[in-house]
């Protein structure tokens, strides 16, 4: 688990306080209220104790889920928000009230590739939306991968994004057919030609310039928020949650989605979105994680808080990776938009539209990186 930690003795968010309601944040009528969680207790979820820690399983793969030790009431300042029932994080099968093969679970099959809940039969085998999309992109773009290990990497729900080579090989070994992707593309070609005008307009709307502008708005708001004390981690993340909603409202097509879907997508992705943001801000720092403004978690603070292992892994596997890639703010914006538009989140009504939006972001990102 990831704990966002301030200096010892800093004001802490009590463990028994529930998370701020994303539903309340996104509703315009609530935007005028105070920024701190103390002032938003009327907008929170169920009044039960929460183990408030953000998911960080992306350190093992590509998504964030619980791991690591617990934090007691006497630990240094920690700020986290992660609880299946409150967040409604739809891409975690364990949050379901029924096992995968139960008639009421929504699916009688598991993904043959990673073991996640299958959404149906795709390209010849039962698979989830994630593995379906991965295989489709690989075939359509004729991508090739390399394995850093011995070509025997574990491919499961948590680590499916860790090695693309082994994931693709497992897709093939389980029976996914490349020709099925090509046939699907051929079948949709005529339909796509009939939608050239609307698609062209849609593509114009999904411009990297608009995504970049959304990222710049976040930066401006952080500069305006610099008066927040550096040891007040709670207020820093609290304010960033509000900024995250404003950021999403300026991402192309987000506000055109059903309001309930907007709320569900933000609930499911807020932790990854914030972590991607502070990881990018930490690229230029020699030793530390910059949460925002002048709030930085140092190695010594991490040691005192007992999260040295997680701290080091974030630096080596996320910050270092971004630094090596020389990722710029436009690419960060596209990455965060891809995280936001997650068609696998359970409960959204417009999953096909969300998947279409995500594919558009992949397309504009691909164009941008070739410039």
PDB file of N, CA and C in Angstrom, residues 48-127:
ATOM      1  N   UNK A  48     -18.435   4.365   8.499  1.00  0.00           N
ATOM      2  CA  UNK A  48     -17.735   3.244   9.104  1.00  0.00           C
ATOM      3  C   UNK A  48     -16.251   3.488   9.021  1.00  0.00           C
ATOM      4  N   UNK A  49     -15.466   2.905   9.956  1.00  0.00           N
ATOM      5  CA  UNK A  49     -14.010   3.121   9.909  1.00  0.00           C
ATOM      6  C   UNK A  49     -13.437   2.610   8.608  1.00  0.00           C
ATOM      7  N   UNK A  50     -12.500   3.358   8.041  1.00  0.00           N
ATOM      8  CA  UNK A  50     -11.868   2.977   6.785  1.00  0.00           C
ATOM      9  C   UNK A  50     -10.371   2.832   6.990  1.00  0.00           C
ATOM     10  N   UNK A  51      -9.796   1.867   6.311  1.00  0.00           N
ATOM     11  CA  UNK A  51      -8.341   1.777   6.268  1.00  0.00           C
ATOM     12  C   UNK A  51      -7.920   2.622   5.088  1.00  0.00           C
ATOM     13  N   UNK A  52      -7.593   3.899   5.330  1.00  0.00           N
ATOM     14  CA  UNK A  52      -7.466   4.880   4.260  1.00  0.00           C
ATOM     15  C   UNK A  52      -6.075   4.889   3.664  1.00  0.00           C
ATOM     16  N   UNK A  53      -5.852   4.052   2.682  1.00  0.00           N
ATOM     17  CA  UNK A  53      -4.552   3.998   2.033  1.00  0.00           C
ATOM     18  C   UNK A  53      -4.727   3.806   0.540  1.00  0.00           C
ATOM     19  N   UNK A  54      -4.043   4.603  -0.314  1.00  0.00           N
ATOM     20  CA  UNK A  54      -4.169   4.435  -1.750  1.00  0.00           C
ATOM     21  C   UNK A  54      -3.553   3.140  -2.214  1.00  0.00           C
ATOM     22  N   UNK A  55      -4.133   2.576  -3.286  1.00  0.00           N
ATOM     23  CA  UNK A  55      -3.600   1.366  -3.901  1.00  0.00           C
ATOM     24  C   UNK A  55      -2.303   1.664  -4.631  1.00  0.00           C
ATOM     25  N   UNK A  56      -1.330   0.730  -4.543  1.00  0.00           N
ATOM     26  CA  UNK A  56      -0.070   0.940  -5.261  1.00  0.00           C
ATOM     27  C   UNK A  56       0.417  -0.323  -5.935  1.00  0.00           C
ATOM     28  N   UNK A  57      -0.465  -1.186  -6.327  1.00  0.00           N
ATOM     29  CA  UNK A  57       0.008  -2.418  -6.957  1.00  0.00           C
ATOM     30  C   UNK A  57       0.580  -2.182  -8.336  1.00  0.00           C
ATOM     31  N   UNK A  58       0.462  -0.939  -8.854  1.00  0.00           N
ATOM     32  CA  UNK A  58       1.089  -0.657 -10.135  1.00  0.00           C
ATOM     33  C   UNK A  58       2.578  -0.769 -10.022  1.00  0.00           C
ATOM     34  N   UNK A  59       3.101  -0.769  -8.798  1.00  0.00           N
ATOM     35  CA  UNK A  59       4.530  -0.993  -8.630  1.00  0.00           C
ATOM     36  C   UNK A  59       4.886  -2.398  -9.086  1.00  0.00           C
ATOM     37  N   UNK A  60       3.890  -3.290  -9.088  1.00  0.00           N
ATOM     38  CA  UNK A  60       4.123  -4.652  -9.566  1.00  0.00           C
ATOM     39  C   UNK A  60       3.642  -4.824 -10.986  1.00  0.00           C
ATOM     40  N   UNK A  61       2.822  -3.925 -11.471  1.00  0.00           N
ATOM     41  CA  UNK A  61       2.292  -4.056 -12.814  1.00  0.00           C
ATOM     42  C   UNK A  61       1.749  -2.751 -13.301  1.00  0.00           C
ATOM     43  N   UNK A  62       0.497  -2.752 -13.754  1.00  0.00           N
ATOM     44  CA  UNK A  62      -0.017  -1.535 -14.350  1.00  0.00           C
ATOM     45  C   UNK A  62      -1.199  -0.934 -13.665  1.00  0.00           C
ATOM     46  N   UNK A  63      -1.658  -1.531 -12.561  1.00  0.00           N
ATOM     47  CA  UNK A  63      -2.786  -0.944 -11.862  1.00  0.00           C
ATOM     48  C   UNK A  63      -2.470  -0.923 -10.383  1.00  0.00           C
ATOM     49  N   UNK A  64      -3.209  -0.132  -9.621  1.00  0.00           N
ATOM     50  CA  UNK A  64      -2.914   0.020  -8.213  1.00  0.00           C
ATOM     51  C   UNK A  64      -3.910  -0.769  -7.388  1.00  0.00           C
ATOM     52  N   UNK A  65      -3.412  -1.587  -6.472  1.00  0.00           N
ATOM     53  CA  UNK A  65      -4.282  -2.326  -5.574  1.00  0.00           C
ATOM     54  C   UNK A  65      -3.565  -2.519  -4.248  1.00  0.00           C
ATOM     55  N   UNK A  66      -4.300  -2.868  -3.189  1.00  0.00           N
ATOM     56  CA  UNK A  66      -3.706  -2.882  -1.863  1.00  0.00           C
ATOM     57  C   UNK A  66      -2.533  -3.830  -1.732  1.00  0.00           C
ATOM     58  N   UNK A  67      -1.521  -3.390  -0.999  1.00  0.00           N
ATOM     59  CA  UNK A  67      -0.388  -4.224  -0.624  1.00  0.00           C
ATOM     60  C   UNK A  67       0.356  -3.510   0.478  1.00  0.00           C
ATOM     61  N   UNK A  68       1.148  -4.244   1.232  1.00  0.00           N
ATOM     62  CA  UNK A  68       1.973  -3.597   2.238  1.00  0.00           C
ATOM     63  C   UNK A  68       1.338  -3.616   3.609  1.00  0.00           C
ATOM     64  N   UNK A  69       1.942  -2.905   4.551  1.00  0.00           N
ATOM     65  CA  UNK A  69       1.551  -2.958   5.952  1.00  0.00           C
ATOM     66  C   UNK A  69       0.493  -1.957   6.312  1.00  0.00           C
ATOM     67  N   UNK A  70      -0.017  -2.113   7.520  1.00  0.00           N
ATOM     68  CA  UNK A  70      -1.071  -1.230   8.000  1.00  0.00           C
ATOM     69  C   UNK A  70      -0.485  -0.078   8.766  1.00  0.00           C
ATOM     70  N   UNK A  71      -1.320   0.909   8.953  1.00  0.00           N
ATOM     71  CA  UNK A  71      -0.885   2.100   9.689  1.00  0.00           C
ATOM     72  C   UNK A  71      -1.765   2.276  10.901  1.00  0.00           C
ATOM     73  N   UNK A  72      -1.177   2.413  12.033  1.00  0.00           N
ATOM     74  CA  UNK A  72      -1.933   2.579  13.257  1.00  0.00           C
ATOM     75  C   UNK A  72      -2.159   4.030  13.576  1.00  0.00           C
ATOM     76  N   UNK A  73      -2.982   4.279  14.585  1.00  0.00           N
ATOM     77  CA  UNK A  73      -3.310   5.657  14.932  1.00  0.00           C
ATOM     78  C   UNK A  73      -2.125   6.448  15.453  1.00  0.00           C
ATOM     79  N   UNK A  74      -1.027   5.767  15.869  1.00  0.00           N
ATOM     80  CA  UNK A  74       0.126   6.496  16.385  1.00  0.00           C
ATOM     81  C   UNK A  74       1.208   6.688  15.349  1.00  0.00           C
ATOM     82  N   UNK A  75       0.952   6.267  14.111  1.00  0.00           N
ATOM     83  CA  UNK A  75       1.960   6.416  13.070  1.00  0.00           C
ATOM     84  C   UNK A  75       2.040   7.868  12.633  1.00  0.00           C
ATOM     85  N   UNK A  76       3.142   8.260  11.919  1.00  0.00           N
ATOM     86  CA  UNK A  76       3.236   9.628  11.406  1.00  0.00           C
ATOM     87  C   UNK A  76       2.104   9.921  10.447  1.00  0.00           C
ATOM     88  N   UNK A  77       1.991  11.164  10.068  1.00  0.00           N
ATOM     89  CA  UNK A  77       0.893  11.619   9.215  1.00  0.00           C
ATOM     90  C   UNK A  77       0.759  10.764   7.976  1.00  0.00           C
ATOM     91  N   UNK A  78      -0.386  10.179   7.794  1.00  0.00           N
ATOM     92  CA  UNK A  78      -0.647   9.425   6.570  1.00  0.00           C
ATOM     93  C   UNK A  78      -1.930   9.919   5.967  1.00  0.00           C
ATOM     94  N   UNK A  79      -1.979   9.866   4.659  1.00  0.00           N
ATOM     95  CA  UNK A  79      -3.197  10.292   3.967  1.00  0.00           C
ATOM     96  C   UNK A  79      -3.464   9.299   2.869  1.00  0.00           C
ATOM     97  N   UNK A  80      -4.594   8.645   2.911  1.00  0.00           N
ATOM     98  CA  UNK A  80      -4.922   7.708   1.877  1.00  0.00           C
ATOM     99  C   UNK A  80      -6.400   7.534   1.834  1.00  0.00           C
ATOM    100  N   UNK A  81      -6.868   7.060   0.713  1.00  0.00           N
ATOM    101  CA  UNK A  81      -8.287   6.815   0.586  1.00  0.00           C
ATOM    102  C   UNK A  81      -8.475   5.610  -0.304  1.00  0.00           C
ATOM    103  N   UNK A  82      -8.828   4.480   0.251  1.00  0.00           N
ATOM    104  CA  UNK A  82      -9.028   3.317  -0.583  1.00  0.00           C
ATOM    105  C   UNK A  82      -9.894   2.303   0.113  1.00  0.00           C
ATOM    106  N   UNK A  83     -11.084   2.111  -0.366  1.00  0.00           N
ATOM    107  CA  UNK A  83     -11.988   1.130   0.195  1.00  0.00           C
ATOM    108  C   UNK A  83     -12.938   0.709  -0.899  1.00  0.00           C
ATOM    109  N   UNK A  84     -13.008  -0.591  -1.145  1.00  0.00           N
ATOM    110  CA  UNK A  84     -13.770  -1.063  -2.286  1.00  0.00           C
ATOM    111  C   UNK A  84     -15.200  -0.579  -2.323  1.00  0.00           C
ATOM    112  N   UNK A  85     -15.890  -0.647  -1.154  1.00  0.00           N
ATOM    113  CA  UNK A  85     -17.299  -0.292  -1.147  1.00  0.00           C
ATOM    114  C   UNK A  85     -17.524   1.188  -1.393  1.00  0.00           C
ATOM    115  N   UNK A  86     -16.564   2.023  -0.991  1.00  0.00           N
ATOM    116  CA  UNK A  86     -16.731   3.463  -1.157  1.00  0.00           C
ATOM    117  C   UNK A  86     -16.303   3.913  -2.534  1.00  0.00           C
ATOM    118  N   UNK A  87     -15.126   3.432  -2.958  1.00  0.00           N
ATOM    119  CA  UNK A  87     -14.608   3.864  -4.253  1.00  0.00           C
ATOM    120  C   UNK A  87     -15.366   3.248  -5.402  1.00  0.00           C
ATOM    121  N   UNK A  88     -15.938   2.077  -5.195  1.00  0.00           N
ATOM    122  CA  UNK A  88     -16.614   1.420  -6.301  1.00  0.00           C
ATOM    123  C   UNK A  88     -15.658   1.111  -7.415  1.00  0.00           C
ATOM    124  N   UNK A  89     -14.445   0.663  -7.084  1.00  0.00           N
ATOM    125  CA  UNK A  89     -13.427   0.411  -8.102  1.00  0.00           C
ATOM    126  C   UNK A  89     -13.786  -0.832  -8.883  1.00  0.00           C
ATOM    127  N   UNK A  90     -14.319  -0.629 -10.060  1.00  0.00           N
ATOM    128  CA  UNK A  90     -14.896  -1.715 -10.826  1.00  0.00           C
ATOM    129  C   UNK A  90     -13.936  -2.691 -11.413  1.00  0.00           C
ATOM    130  N   UNK A  91     -12.636  -2.442 -11.461  1.00  0.00           N
ATOM    131  CA  UNK A  91     -11.743  -3.395 -12.088  1.00  0.00           C
ATOM    132  C   UNK A  91     -11.150  -4.364 -11.094  1.00  0.00           C
ATOM    133  N   UNK A  92     -11.745  -4.508  -9.926  1.00  0.00           N
ATOM    134  CA  UNK A  92     -11.262  -5.459  -8.951  1.00  0.00           C
ATOM    135  C   UNK A  92     -12.368  -6.462  -8.691  1.00  0.00           C
ATOM    136  N   UNK A  93     -12.196  -7.642  -9.190  1.00  0.00           N
ATOM    137  CA  UNK A  93     -13.227  -8.644  -9.069  1.00  0.00           C
ATOM    138  C   UNK A  93     -13.552  -8.995  -7.635  1.00  0.00           C
ATOM    139  N   UNK A  94     -12.582  -8.846  -6.733  1.00  0.00           N
ATOM    140  CA  UNK A  94     -12.794  -9.207  -5.351  1.00  0.00           C
ATOM    141  C   UNK A  94     -13.826  -8.324  -4.674  1.00  0.00           C
ATOM    142  N   UNK A  95     -14.186  -7.198  -5.264  1.00  0.00           N
ATOM    143  CA  UNK A  95     -15.170  -6.298  -4.682  1.00  0.00           C
ATOM    144  C   UNK A  95     -16.593  -6.770  -4.956  1.00  0.00           C
ATOM    145  N   UNK A  96     -16.733  -7.739  -5.812  1.00  0.00           N
ATOM    146  CA  UNK A  96     -18.053  -8.214  -6.171  1.00  0.00           C
ATOM    147  C   UNK A  96     -18.655  -8.988  -5.014  1.00  0.00           C
ATOM    148  N   UNK A  97     -19.970  -8.931  -4.889  1.00  0.00           N
ATOM    149  CA  UNK A  97     -20.646  -9.676  -3.844  1.00  0.00           C
ATOM    150  C   UNK A  97     -20.747 -11.149  -4.202  1.00  0.00           C
ATOM    151  N   UNK A  98     -20.483 -11.512  -5.438  1.00  0.00           N
ATOM    152  CA  UNK A  98     -20.604 -12.877  -5.904  1.00  0.00           C
ATOM    153  C   UNK A  98     -19.309 -13.339  -6.553  1.00  0.00           C
ATOM    154  N   UNK A  99     -19.011 -14.623  -6.460  1.00  0.00           N
ATOM    155  CA  UNK A  99     -17.819 -15.146  -7.156  1.00  0.00           C
ATOM    156  C   UNK A  99     -18.023 -15.076  -8.653  1.00  0.00           C
ATOM    157  N   UNK A 100     -16.932 -15.142  -9.443  1.00  0.00           N
ATOM    158  CA  UNK A 100     -17.027 -14.970 -10.900  1.00  0.00           C
ATOM    159  C   UNK A 100     -18.012 -15.897 -11.587  1.00  0.00           C
ATOM    160  N   UNK A 101     -18.173 -17.139 -11.085  1.00  0.00           N
ATOM    161  CA  UNK A 101     -19.050 -18.088 -11.762  1.00  0.00           C
ATOM    162  C   UNK A 101     -20.483 -18.077 -11.226  1.00  0.00           C
ATOM    163  N   UNK A 102     -20.769 -17.202 -10.285  1.00  0.00           N
ATOM    164  CA  UNK A 102     -22.120 -17.092  -9.734  1.00  0.00           C
ATOM    165  C   UNK A 102     -23.040 -16.475 -10.778  1.00  0.00           C
ATOM    166  N   UNK A 103     -24.287 -16.966 -10.901  1.00  0.00           N
ATOM    167  CA  UNK A 103     -25.222 -16.432 -11.912  1.00  0.00           C
ATOM    168  C   UNK A 103     -25.446 -14.934 -11.817  1.00  0.00           C
ATOM    169  N   UNK A 104     -25.307 -14.362 -10.611  1.00  0.00           N
ATOM    170  CA  UNK A 104     -25.551 -12.931 -10.449  1.00  0.00           C
ATOM    171  C   UNK A 104     -24.292 -12.097 -10.554  1.00  0.00           C
ATOM    172  N   UNK A 105     -23.164 -12.714 -10.838  1.00  0.00           N
ATOM    173  CA  UNK A 105     -21.909 -11.958 -10.897  1.00  0.00           C
ATOM    174  C   UNK A 105     -21.766 -11.172 -12.179  1.00  0.00           C
ATOM    175  N   UNK A 106     -22.592 -11.475 -13.182  1.00  0.00           N
ATOM    176  CA  UNK A 106     -22.486 -10.767 -14.458  1.00  0.00           C
ATOM    177  C   UNK A 106     -21.603 -11.493 -15.449  1.00  0.00           C
ATOM    178  N   UNK A 107     -20.926 -12.545 -15.010  1.00  0.00           N
ATOM    179  CA  UNK A 107     -20.077 -13.308 -15.914  1.00  0.00           C
ATOM    180  C   UNK A 107     -19.903 -14.712 -15.367  1.00  0.00           C
ATOM    181  N   UNK A 108     -19.921 -15.707 -16.244  1.00  0.00           N
ATOM    182  CA  UNK A 108     -19.717 -17.093 -15.845  1.00  0.00           C
ATOM    183  C   UNK A 108     -18.316 -17.560 -16.186  1.00  0.00           C
ATOM    184  N   UNK A 109     -17.495 -16.656 -16.672  1.00  0.00           N
ATOM    185  CA  UNK A 109     -16.168 -17.047 -17.122  1.00  0.00           C
ATOM    186  C   UNK A 109     -15.103 -16.096 -16.616  1.00  0.00           C
ATOM    187  N   UNK A 110     -13.902 -16.623 -16.498  1.00  0.00           N
ATOM    188  CA  UNK A 110     -12.737 -15.815 -16.174  1.00  0.00           C
ATOM    189  C   UNK A 110     -11.905 -15.619 -17.425  1.00  0.00           C
ATOM    190  N   UNK A 111     -11.133 -14.554 -17.444  1.00  0.00           N
ATOM    191  CA  UNK A 111     -10.246 -14.289 -18.571  1.00  0.00           C
ATOM    192  C   UNK A 111      -9.206 -15.397 -18.673  1.00  0.00           C
ATOM    193  N   UNK A 112      -9.083 -15.991 -19.841  1.00  0.00           N
ATOM    194  CA  UNK A 112      -8.128 -17.080 -20.052  1.00  0.00           C
ATOM    195  C   UNK A 112      -6.688 -16.601 -19.965  1.00  0.00           C
ATOM    196  N   UNK A 113      -6.484 -15.293 -20.078  1.00  0.00           N
ATOM    197  CA  UNK A 113      -5.125 -14.751 -20.097  1.00  0.00           C
ATOM    198  C   UNK A 113      -4.656 -14.380 -18.693  1.00  0.00           C
ATOM    199  N   UNK A 114      -5.455 -13.568 -17.983  1.00  0.00           N
ATOM    200  CA  UNK A 114      -4.998 -13.044 -16.688  1.00  0.00           C
ATOM    201  C   UNK A 114      -5.843 -13.482 -15.498  1.00  0.00           C
ATOM    202  N   UNK A 115      -6.993 -14.130 -15.756  1.00  0.00           N
ATOM    203  CA  UNK A 115      -7.825 -14.590 -14.657  1.00  0.00           C
ATOM    204  C   UNK A 115      -8.819 -13.581 -14.136  1.00  0.00           C
ATOM    205  N   UNK A 116      -8.866 -12.392 -14.727  1.00  0.00           N
ATOM    206  CA  UNK A 116      -9.844 -11.381 -14.327  1.00  0.00           C
ATOM    207  C   UNK A 116     -11.219 -11.801 -14.834  1.00  0.00           C
ATOM    208  N   UNK A 117     -12.250 -11.058 -14.468  1.00  0.00           N
ATOM    209  CA  UNK A 117     -13.597 -11.391 -14.924  1.00  0.00           C
ATOM    210  C   UNK A 117     -13.722 -11.157 -16.422  1.00  0.00           C
ATOM    211  N   UNK A 118     -14.119 -12.174 -17.159  1.00  0.00           N
ATOM    212  CA  UNK A 118     -14.241 -12.061 -18.615  1.00  0.00           C
ATOM    213  C   UNK A 118     -15.493 -11.286 -18.987  1.00  0.00           C
ATOM    214  N   UNK A 119     -15.385 -10.486 -20.036  1.00  0.00           N
ATOM    215  CA  UNK A 119     -16.540  -9.726 -20.518  1.00  0.00           C
ATOM    216  C   UNK A 119     -17.219 -10.433 -21.682  1.00  0.00           C
ATOM    217  N   UNK A 120     -16.650 -11.548 -22.094  1.00  0.00           N
ATOM    218  CA  UNK A 120     -17.198 -12.300 -23.215  1.00  0.00           C
ATOM    219  C   UNK A 120     -16.102 -13.032 -23.957  1.00  0.00           C
ATOM    220  N   UNK A 121     -16.474 -13.578 -25.111  1.00  0.00           N
ATOM    221  CA  UNK A 121     -15.506 -14.302 -25.934  1.00  0.00           C
ATOM    222  C   UNK A 121     -14.958 -13.354 -26.993  1.00  0.00           C
ATOM    223  N   UNK A 122     -13.660 -13.144 -26.985  1.00  0.00           N
ATOM    224  CA  UNK A 122     -13.024 -12.209 -27.902  1.00  0.00           C
ATOM    225  C   UNK A 122     -11.897 -12.902 -28.655  1.00  0.00           C
ATOM    226  N   UNK A 123     -11.970 -12.844 -29.975  1.00  0.00           N
ATOM    227  CA  UNK A 123     -10.925 -13.412 -30.839  1.00  0.00           C
ATOM    228  C   UNK A 123     -10.677 -14.890 -30.547  1.00  0.00           C
ATOM    229  N   UNK A 124     -11.751 -15.579 -30.111  1.00  0.00           N
ATOM    230  CA  UNK A 124     -11.676 -17.022 -29.954  1.00  0.00           C
ATOM    231  C   UNK A 124     -11.632 -17.535 -28.538  1.00  0.00           C
ATOM    232  N   UNK A 125     -11.362 -16.679 -27.552  1.00  0.00           N
ATOM    233  CA  UNK A 125     -11.282 -17.146 -26.166  1.00  0.00           C
ATOM    234  C   UNK A 125     -11.986 -16.160 -25.236  1.00  0.00           C
ATOM    235  N   UNK A 126     -12.398 -16.665 -24.080  1.00  0.00           N
ATOM    236  CA  UNK A 126     -12.981 -15.785 -23.075  1.00  0.00           C
ATOM    237  C   UNK A 126     -11.883 -14.905 -22.491  1.00  0.00           C
ATOM    238  N   UNK A 127     -12.137 -13.611 -22.475  1.00  0.00           N
ATOM    239  CA  UNK A 127     -11.117 -12.678 -21.988  1.00  0.00           C
ATOM    240  C   UNK A 127     -11.770 -11.416 -21.446  1.00  0.00           C
TER     241      UNK A 127
END
